[in-house]
PDB file of C-alpha atoms in Angstrom:
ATOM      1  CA  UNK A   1     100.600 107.051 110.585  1.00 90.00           C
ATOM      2  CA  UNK A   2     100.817 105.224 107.374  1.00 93.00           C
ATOM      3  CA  UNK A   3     100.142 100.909 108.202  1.00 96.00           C
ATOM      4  CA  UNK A   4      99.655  97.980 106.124  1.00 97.00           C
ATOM      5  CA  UNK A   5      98.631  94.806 107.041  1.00 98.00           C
ATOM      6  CA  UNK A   6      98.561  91.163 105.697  1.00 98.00           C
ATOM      7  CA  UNK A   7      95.616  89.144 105.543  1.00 97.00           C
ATOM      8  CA  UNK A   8      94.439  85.654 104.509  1.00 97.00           C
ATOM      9  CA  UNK A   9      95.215  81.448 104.503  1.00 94.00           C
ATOM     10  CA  UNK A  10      98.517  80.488 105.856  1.00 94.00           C
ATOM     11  CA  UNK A  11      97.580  77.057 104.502  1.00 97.00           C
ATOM     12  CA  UNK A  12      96.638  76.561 101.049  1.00 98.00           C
ATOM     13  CA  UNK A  13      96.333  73.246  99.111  1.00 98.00           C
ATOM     14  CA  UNK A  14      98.877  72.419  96.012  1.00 97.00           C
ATOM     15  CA  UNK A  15      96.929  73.688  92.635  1.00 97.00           C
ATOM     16  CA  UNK A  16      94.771  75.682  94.429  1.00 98.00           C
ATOM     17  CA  UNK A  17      94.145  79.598  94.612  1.00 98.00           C
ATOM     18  CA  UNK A  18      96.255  81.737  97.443  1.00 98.00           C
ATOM     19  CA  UNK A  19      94.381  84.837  98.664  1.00 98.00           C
ATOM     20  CA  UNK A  20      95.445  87.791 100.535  1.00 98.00           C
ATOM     21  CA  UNK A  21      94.631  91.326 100.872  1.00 98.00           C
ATOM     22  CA  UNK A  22      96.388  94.241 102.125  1.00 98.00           C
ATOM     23  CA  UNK A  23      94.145  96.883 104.326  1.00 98.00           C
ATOM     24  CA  UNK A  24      96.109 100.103 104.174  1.00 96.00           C
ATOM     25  CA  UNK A  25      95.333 102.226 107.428  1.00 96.00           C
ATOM     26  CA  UNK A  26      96.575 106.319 107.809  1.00 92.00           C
ATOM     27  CA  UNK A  27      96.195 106.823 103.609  1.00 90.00           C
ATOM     28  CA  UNK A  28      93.427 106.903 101.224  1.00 89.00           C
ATOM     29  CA  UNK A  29      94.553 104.529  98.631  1.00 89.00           C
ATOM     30  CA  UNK A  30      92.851 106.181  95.986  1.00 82.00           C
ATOM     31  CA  UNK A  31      93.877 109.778  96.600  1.00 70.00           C
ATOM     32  CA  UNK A  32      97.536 109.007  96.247  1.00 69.00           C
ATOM     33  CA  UNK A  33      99.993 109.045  93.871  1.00 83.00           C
ATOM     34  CA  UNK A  34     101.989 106.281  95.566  1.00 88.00           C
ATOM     35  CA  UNK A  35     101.951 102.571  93.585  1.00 91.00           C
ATOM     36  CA  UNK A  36     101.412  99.155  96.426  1.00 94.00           C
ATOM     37  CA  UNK A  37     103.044  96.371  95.856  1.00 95.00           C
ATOM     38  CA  UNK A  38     103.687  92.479  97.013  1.00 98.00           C
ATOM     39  CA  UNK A  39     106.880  90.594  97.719  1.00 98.00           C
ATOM     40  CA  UNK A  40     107.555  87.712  99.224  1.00 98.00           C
ATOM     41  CA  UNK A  41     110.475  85.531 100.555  1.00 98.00           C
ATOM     42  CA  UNK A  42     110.780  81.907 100.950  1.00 98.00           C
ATOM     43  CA  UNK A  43     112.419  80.161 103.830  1.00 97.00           C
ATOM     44  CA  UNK A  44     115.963  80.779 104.060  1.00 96.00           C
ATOM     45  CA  UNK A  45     115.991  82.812 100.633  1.00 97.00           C
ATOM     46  CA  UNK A  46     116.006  86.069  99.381  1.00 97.00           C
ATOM     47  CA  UNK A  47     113.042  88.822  98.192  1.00 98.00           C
ATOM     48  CA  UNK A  48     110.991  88.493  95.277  1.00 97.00           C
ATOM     49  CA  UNK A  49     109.088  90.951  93.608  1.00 96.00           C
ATOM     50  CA  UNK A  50     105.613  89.902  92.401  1.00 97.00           C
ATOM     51  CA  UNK A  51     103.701  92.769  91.287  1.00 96.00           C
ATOM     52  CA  UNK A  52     102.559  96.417  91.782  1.00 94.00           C
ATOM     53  CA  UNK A  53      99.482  98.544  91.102  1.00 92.00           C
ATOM     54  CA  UNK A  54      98.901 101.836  91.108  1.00 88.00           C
ATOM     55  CA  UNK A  55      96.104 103.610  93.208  1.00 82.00           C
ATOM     56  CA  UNK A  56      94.643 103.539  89.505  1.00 83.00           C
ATOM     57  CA  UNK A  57      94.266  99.359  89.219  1.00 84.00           C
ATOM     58  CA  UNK A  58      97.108  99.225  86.435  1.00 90.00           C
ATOM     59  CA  UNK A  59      98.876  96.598  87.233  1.00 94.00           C
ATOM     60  CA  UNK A  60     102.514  95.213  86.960  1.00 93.00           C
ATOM     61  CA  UNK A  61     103.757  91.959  86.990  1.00 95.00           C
ATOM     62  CA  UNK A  62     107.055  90.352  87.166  1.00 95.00           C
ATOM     63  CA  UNK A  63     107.379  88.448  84.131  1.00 94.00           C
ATOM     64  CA  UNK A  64     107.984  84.593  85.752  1.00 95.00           C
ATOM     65  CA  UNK A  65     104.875  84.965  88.054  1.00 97.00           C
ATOM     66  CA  UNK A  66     102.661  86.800  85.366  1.00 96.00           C
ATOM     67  CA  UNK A  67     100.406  83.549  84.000  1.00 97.00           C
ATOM     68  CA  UNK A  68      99.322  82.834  87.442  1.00 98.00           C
ATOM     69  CA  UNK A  69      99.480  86.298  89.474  1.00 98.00           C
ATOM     70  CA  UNK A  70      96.453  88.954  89.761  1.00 97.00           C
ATOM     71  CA  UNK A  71      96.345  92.158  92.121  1.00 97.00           C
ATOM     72  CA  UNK A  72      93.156  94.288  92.167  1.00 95.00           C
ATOM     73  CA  UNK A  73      92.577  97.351  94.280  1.00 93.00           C
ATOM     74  CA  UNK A  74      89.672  98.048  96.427  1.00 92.00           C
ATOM     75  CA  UNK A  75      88.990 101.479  96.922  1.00 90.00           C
ATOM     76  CA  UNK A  76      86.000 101.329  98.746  1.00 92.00           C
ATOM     77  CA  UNK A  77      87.897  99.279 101.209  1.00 95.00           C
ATOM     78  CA  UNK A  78      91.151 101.012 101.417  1.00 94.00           C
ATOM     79  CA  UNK A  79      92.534  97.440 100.580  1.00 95.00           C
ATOM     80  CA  UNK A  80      94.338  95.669  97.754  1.00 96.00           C
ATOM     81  CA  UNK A  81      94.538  91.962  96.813  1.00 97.00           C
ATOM     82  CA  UNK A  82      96.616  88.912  95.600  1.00 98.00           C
ATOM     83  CA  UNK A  83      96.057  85.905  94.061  1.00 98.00           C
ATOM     84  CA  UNK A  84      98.197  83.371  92.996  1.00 98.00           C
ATOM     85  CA  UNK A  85      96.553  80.531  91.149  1.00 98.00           C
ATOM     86  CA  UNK A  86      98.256  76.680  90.652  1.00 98.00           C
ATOM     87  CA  UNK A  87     100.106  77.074  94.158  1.00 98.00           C
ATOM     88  CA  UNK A  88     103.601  74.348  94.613  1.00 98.00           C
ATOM     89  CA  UNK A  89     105.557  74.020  97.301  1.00 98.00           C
ATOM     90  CA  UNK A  90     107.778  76.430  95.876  1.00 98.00           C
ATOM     91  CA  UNK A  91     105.195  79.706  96.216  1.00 98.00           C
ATOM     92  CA  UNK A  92     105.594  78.753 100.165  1.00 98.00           C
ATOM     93  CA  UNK A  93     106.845  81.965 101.419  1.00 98.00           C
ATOM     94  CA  UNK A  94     106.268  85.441 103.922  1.00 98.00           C
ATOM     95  CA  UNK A  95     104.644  87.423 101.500  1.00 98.00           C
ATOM     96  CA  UNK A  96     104.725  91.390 102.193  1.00 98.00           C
ATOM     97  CA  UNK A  97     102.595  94.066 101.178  1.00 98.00           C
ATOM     98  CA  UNK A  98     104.451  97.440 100.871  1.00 97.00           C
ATOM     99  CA  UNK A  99     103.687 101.020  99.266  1.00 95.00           C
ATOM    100  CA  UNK A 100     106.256 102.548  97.017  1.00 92.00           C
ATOM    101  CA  UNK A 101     107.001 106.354  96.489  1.00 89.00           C
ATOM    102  CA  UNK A 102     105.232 107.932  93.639  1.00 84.00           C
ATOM    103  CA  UNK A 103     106.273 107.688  90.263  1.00 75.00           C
ATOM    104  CA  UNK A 104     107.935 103.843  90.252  1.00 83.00           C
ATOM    105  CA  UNK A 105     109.325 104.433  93.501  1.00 89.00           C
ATOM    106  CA  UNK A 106     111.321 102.004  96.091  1.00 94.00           C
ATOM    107  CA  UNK A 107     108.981 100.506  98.863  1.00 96.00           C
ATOM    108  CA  UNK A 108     109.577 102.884 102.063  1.00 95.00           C
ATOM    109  CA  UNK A 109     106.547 100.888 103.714  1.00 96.00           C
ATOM    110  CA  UNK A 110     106.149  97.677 104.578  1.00 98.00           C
ATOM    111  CA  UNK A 111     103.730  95.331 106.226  1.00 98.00           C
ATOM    112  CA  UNK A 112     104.623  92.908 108.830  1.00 98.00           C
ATOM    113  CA  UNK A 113     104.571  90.162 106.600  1.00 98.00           C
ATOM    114  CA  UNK A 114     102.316  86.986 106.594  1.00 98.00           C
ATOM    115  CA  UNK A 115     103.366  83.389 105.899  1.00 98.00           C
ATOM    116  CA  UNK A 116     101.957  81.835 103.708  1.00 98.00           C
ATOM    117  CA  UNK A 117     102.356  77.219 103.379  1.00 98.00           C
ATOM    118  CA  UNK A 118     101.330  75.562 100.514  1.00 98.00           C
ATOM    119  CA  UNK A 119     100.926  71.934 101.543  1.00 96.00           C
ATOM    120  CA  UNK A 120      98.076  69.130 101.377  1.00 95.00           C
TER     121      UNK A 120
ATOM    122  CA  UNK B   1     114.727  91.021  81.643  1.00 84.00           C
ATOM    123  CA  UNK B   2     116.260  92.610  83.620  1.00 91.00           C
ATOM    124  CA  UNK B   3     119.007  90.931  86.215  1.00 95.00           C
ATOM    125  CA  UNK B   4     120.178  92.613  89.712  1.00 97.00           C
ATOM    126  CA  UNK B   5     123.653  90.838  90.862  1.00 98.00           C
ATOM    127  CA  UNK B   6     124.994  91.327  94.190  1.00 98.00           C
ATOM    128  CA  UNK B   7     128.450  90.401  95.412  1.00 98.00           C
ATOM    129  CA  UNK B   8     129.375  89.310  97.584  1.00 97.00           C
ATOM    130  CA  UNK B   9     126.968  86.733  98.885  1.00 97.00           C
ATOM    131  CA  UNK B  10     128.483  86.542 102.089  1.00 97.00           C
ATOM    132  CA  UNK B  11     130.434  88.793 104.070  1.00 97.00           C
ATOM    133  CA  UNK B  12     132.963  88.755 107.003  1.00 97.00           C
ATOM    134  CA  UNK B  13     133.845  91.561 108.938  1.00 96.00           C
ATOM    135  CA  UNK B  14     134.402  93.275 112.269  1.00 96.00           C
ATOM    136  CA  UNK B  15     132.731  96.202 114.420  1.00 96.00           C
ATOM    137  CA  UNK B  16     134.642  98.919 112.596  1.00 97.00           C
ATOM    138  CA  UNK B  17     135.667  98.165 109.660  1.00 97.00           C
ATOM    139  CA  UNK B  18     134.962  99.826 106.441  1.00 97.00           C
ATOM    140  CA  UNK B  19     132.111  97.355 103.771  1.00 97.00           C
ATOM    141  CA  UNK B  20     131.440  97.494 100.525  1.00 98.00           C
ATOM    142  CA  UNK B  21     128.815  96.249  98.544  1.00 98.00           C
ATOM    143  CA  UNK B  22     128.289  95.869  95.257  1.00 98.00           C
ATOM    144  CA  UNK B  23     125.227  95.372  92.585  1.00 98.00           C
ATOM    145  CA  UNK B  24     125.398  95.037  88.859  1.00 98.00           C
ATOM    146  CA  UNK B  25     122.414  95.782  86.901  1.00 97.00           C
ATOM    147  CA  UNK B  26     122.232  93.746  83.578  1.00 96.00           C
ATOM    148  CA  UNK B  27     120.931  96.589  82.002  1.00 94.00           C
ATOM    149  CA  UNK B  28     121.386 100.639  82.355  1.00 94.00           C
ATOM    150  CA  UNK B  29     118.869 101.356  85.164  1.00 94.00           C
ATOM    151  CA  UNK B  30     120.134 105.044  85.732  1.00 95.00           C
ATOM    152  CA  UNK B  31     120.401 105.748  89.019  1.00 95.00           C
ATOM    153  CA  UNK B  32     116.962 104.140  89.971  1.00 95.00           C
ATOM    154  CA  UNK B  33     118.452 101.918  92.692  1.00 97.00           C
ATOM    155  CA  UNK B  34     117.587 101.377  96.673  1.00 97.00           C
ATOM    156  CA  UNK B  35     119.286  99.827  99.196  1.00 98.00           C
ATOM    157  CA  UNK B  36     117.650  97.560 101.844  1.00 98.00           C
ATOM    158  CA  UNK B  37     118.476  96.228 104.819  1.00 98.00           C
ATOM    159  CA  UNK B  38     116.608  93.174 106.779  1.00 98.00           C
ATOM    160  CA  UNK B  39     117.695  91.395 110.033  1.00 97.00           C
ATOM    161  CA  UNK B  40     116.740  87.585 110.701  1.00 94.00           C
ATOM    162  CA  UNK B  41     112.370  87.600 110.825  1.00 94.00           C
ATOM    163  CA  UNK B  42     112.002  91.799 110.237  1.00 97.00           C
ATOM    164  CA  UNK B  43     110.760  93.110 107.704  1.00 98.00           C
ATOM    165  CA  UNK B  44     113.246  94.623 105.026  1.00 98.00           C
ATOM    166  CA  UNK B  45     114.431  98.635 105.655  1.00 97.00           C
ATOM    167  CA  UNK B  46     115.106 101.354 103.197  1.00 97.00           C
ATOM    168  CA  UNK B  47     118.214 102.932 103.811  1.00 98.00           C
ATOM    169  CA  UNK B  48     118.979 104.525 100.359  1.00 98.00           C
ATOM    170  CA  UNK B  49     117.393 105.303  96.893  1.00 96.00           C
ATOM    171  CA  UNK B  50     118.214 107.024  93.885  1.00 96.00           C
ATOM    172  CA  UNK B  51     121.505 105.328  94.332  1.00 97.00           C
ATOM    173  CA  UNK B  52     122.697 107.632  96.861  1.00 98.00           C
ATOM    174  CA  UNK B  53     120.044 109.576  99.280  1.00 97.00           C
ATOM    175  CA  UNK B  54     120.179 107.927 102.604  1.00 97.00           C
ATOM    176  CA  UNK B  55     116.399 107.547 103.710  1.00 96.00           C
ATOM    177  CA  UNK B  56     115.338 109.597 106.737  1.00 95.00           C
ATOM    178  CA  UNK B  57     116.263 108.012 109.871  1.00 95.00           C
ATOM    179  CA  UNK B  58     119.240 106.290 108.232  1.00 97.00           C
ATOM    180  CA  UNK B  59     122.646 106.061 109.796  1.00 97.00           C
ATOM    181  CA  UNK B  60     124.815 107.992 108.129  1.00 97.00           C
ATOM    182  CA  UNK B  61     127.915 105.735 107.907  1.00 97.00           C
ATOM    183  CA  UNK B  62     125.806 104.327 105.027  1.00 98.00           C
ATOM    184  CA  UNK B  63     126.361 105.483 101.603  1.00 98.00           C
ATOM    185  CA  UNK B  64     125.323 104.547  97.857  1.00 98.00           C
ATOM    186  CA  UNK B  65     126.893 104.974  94.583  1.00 98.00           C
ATOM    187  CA  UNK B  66     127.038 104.264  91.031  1.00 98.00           C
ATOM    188  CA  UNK B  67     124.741 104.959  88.076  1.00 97.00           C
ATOM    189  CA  UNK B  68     123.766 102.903  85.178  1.00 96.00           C
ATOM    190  CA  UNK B  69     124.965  99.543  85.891  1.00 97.00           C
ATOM    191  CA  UNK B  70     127.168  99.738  88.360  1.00 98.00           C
ATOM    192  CA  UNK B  71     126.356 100.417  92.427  1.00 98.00           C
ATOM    193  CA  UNK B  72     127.967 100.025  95.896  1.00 98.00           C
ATOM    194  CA  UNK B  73     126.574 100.374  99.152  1.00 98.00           C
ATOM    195  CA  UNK B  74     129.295 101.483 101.840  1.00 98.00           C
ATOM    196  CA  UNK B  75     129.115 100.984 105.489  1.00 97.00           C
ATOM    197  CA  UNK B  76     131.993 103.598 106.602  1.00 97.00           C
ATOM    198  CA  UNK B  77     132.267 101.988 110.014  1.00 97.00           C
ATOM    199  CA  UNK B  78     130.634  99.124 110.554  1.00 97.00           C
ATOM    200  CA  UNK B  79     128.588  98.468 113.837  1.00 96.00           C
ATOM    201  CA  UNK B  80     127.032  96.141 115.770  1.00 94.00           C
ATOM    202  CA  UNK B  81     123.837  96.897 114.651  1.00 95.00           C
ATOM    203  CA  UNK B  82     124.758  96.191 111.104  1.00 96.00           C
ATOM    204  CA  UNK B  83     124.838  92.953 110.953  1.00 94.00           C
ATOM    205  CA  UNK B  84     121.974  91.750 108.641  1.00 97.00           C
ATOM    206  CA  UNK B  85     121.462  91.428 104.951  1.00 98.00           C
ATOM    207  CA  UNK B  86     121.795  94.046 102.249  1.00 98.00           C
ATOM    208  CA  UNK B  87     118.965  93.756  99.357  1.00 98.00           C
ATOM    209  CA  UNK B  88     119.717  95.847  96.213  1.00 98.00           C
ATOM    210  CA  UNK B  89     116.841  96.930  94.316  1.00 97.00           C
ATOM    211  CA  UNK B  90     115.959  98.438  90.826  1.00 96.00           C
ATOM    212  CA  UNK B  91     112.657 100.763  90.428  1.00 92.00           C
ATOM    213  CA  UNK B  92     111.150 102.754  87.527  1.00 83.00           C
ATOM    214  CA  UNK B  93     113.000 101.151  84.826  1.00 82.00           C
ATOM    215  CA  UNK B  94     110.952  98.601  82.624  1.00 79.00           C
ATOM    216  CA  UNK B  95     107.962  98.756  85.057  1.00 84.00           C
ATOM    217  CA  UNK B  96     109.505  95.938  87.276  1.00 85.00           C
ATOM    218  CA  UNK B  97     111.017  96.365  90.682  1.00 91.00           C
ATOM    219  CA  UNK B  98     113.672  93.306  90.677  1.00 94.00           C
ATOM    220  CA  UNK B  99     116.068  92.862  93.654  1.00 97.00           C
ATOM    221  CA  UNK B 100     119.552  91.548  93.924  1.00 98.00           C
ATOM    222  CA  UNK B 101     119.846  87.805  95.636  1.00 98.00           C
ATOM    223  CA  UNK B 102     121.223  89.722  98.661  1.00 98.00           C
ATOM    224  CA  UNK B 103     124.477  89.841 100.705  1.00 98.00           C
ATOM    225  CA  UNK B 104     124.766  88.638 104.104  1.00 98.00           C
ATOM    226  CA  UNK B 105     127.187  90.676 106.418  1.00 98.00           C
ATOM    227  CA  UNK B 106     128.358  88.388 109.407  1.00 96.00           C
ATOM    228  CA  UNK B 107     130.662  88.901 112.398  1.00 89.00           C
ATOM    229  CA  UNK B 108     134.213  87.794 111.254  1.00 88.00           C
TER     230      UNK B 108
END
C-alpha cells in the first residue's frame, strides 16, 4: 500500500532555510511514471501548490515561490525533498507531500501533513 | 498565469438538498480539472478528475462538469458527511497544478 510521509523542523528561524523530505513507502519512486509533489496550507487558509517533480528530477515550480523553492529526488532513498530558503511568517503552514497520476495528473495520494512555524 | 476561481466562498445548506459548485479557470484548461474535498485537520480527498470521473471510492451523489473554463461540482443530495470544503484544481496545463481558494459548505 502506497504511503508518504512528512519529515523535518516544525520550527524554523525567519531568513533561514526550511527542510523536509518525503519517504515514499509501497512504490519505487524511480520506476514510476507518477510525478510527487508539495502543497501546503496556512492556518485558517486554503491549498497552495508549490512544486512537482517527476520520478526523473525535472522539476516544476509555481511561479510566486520559484526564487526561493528547490525539490530534488532521492532515488536511492525512495525519498524526495523541499527547501524553501528566506522563510517569513507567511511560509508558516501544514505542508503535504502527495503523488500525482502519471502524465500531469491530480494528487490521489497524500501524506498526513506536517506543520511547519517559522518564528524566532 | 493561470487563475482558478471558486464561488461561492461559503455555502449554506441542509442534509438533502441539491449543491452546486462552481470554478472558473482564467484560461482554457480543457477538461484537466479535480475536485477535492478536506474536512477541518484531514488531509484533502480526490473525489473527481478529468472534470467528471468520480475517483474510486467516491460517493456517487457527486458529480463534475464543464470543460475549458467553466466547471461545477454537484452534490445531488447532500449529506451529513458532506460538510467540509471543496478545493478545485487544474493539472497538466502550463506545467502548474493551481487550486481554487476553496468553498466551504456549512449546515444552514
Amino acid at each position: 500500500q502506497l504511503q508518504l510521509h512528512e519529515s523535518g523542523a516544525g520550527l524554523v528561524k525567519p531568513s533561514e532555510t526550511l527542510s523536509l523530505t518525503c519517504t515514499v513507502s509501497g512504490v519505487s519512486i524511480s520506476s514510476s511514471l507518477y510525478f510527487w509533489g508539495w502543497i501546503r496550507q496556512p492556518p485558517g487558509k486554503g491549498l497552495e501548490w508549490i512544486g512537482g517533480l517527476s520520478s526523473s528530477g525535472r522539476t516544476y515550480y509555481e511561479p510566486s515561490l520559484e526564487s526561493r523553492v528547490s525539490l530534488s529526488v532521492d532515488t536511492s532513498k525512495n525519498q524526495f525533498s523541499l527547501n524553501l530558503t528566506s522563510v517569513t511568517a507567511a511560509d508558516t503552514a501544514v505542508y503535504y507531500c502527495a503523488r500525482a497520476l502519471p502524465d500531469f495528473g491530480p494528487y490521489d495520494v497524500w501524506g498526513q501533513g506536517t506543520p511547519v512555524t517559522v518564528s524566532s | 498565469d493561470i487563475q482558478m476561481t471558486q464561488s461561492p466562498s461559503t455555502l449554506s445548506a441542509s442534509v438533502g438538498d441539491r449543491v452546486t459548485i462552481t470554478c472558473r479557470a482564467s484560461q482554457g484548461i480543457g477538461m484537466w480539472l479535480a475536485w477535492y474535498q478536506q474536512k477541518p485537520g484531514k488531509v484533502p480527498n480526490l473525489l473527481i478528475y478529468q472534470a467528471s470521473i468520480l475517483e474510486s471510492g467516491a460517493p456517487s451523489r457527486f458529480s463534475g462538469s464543464g470543460s475549458g473554463t467553466d466547471f461545477t461540482l454537484t452534490i445531488s443530495s447532500l449529506q451529513p458527511d458532506d460538510f467540509a470544503t471543496y478545493y478545485c484544481q487544474q493539472y497538466n496545463t502550463y506545467f502548474m497544478w493551481r487550486f481554487g481558494q476553496g468553498t466551504k459548505v456549512e449546515i444552514k
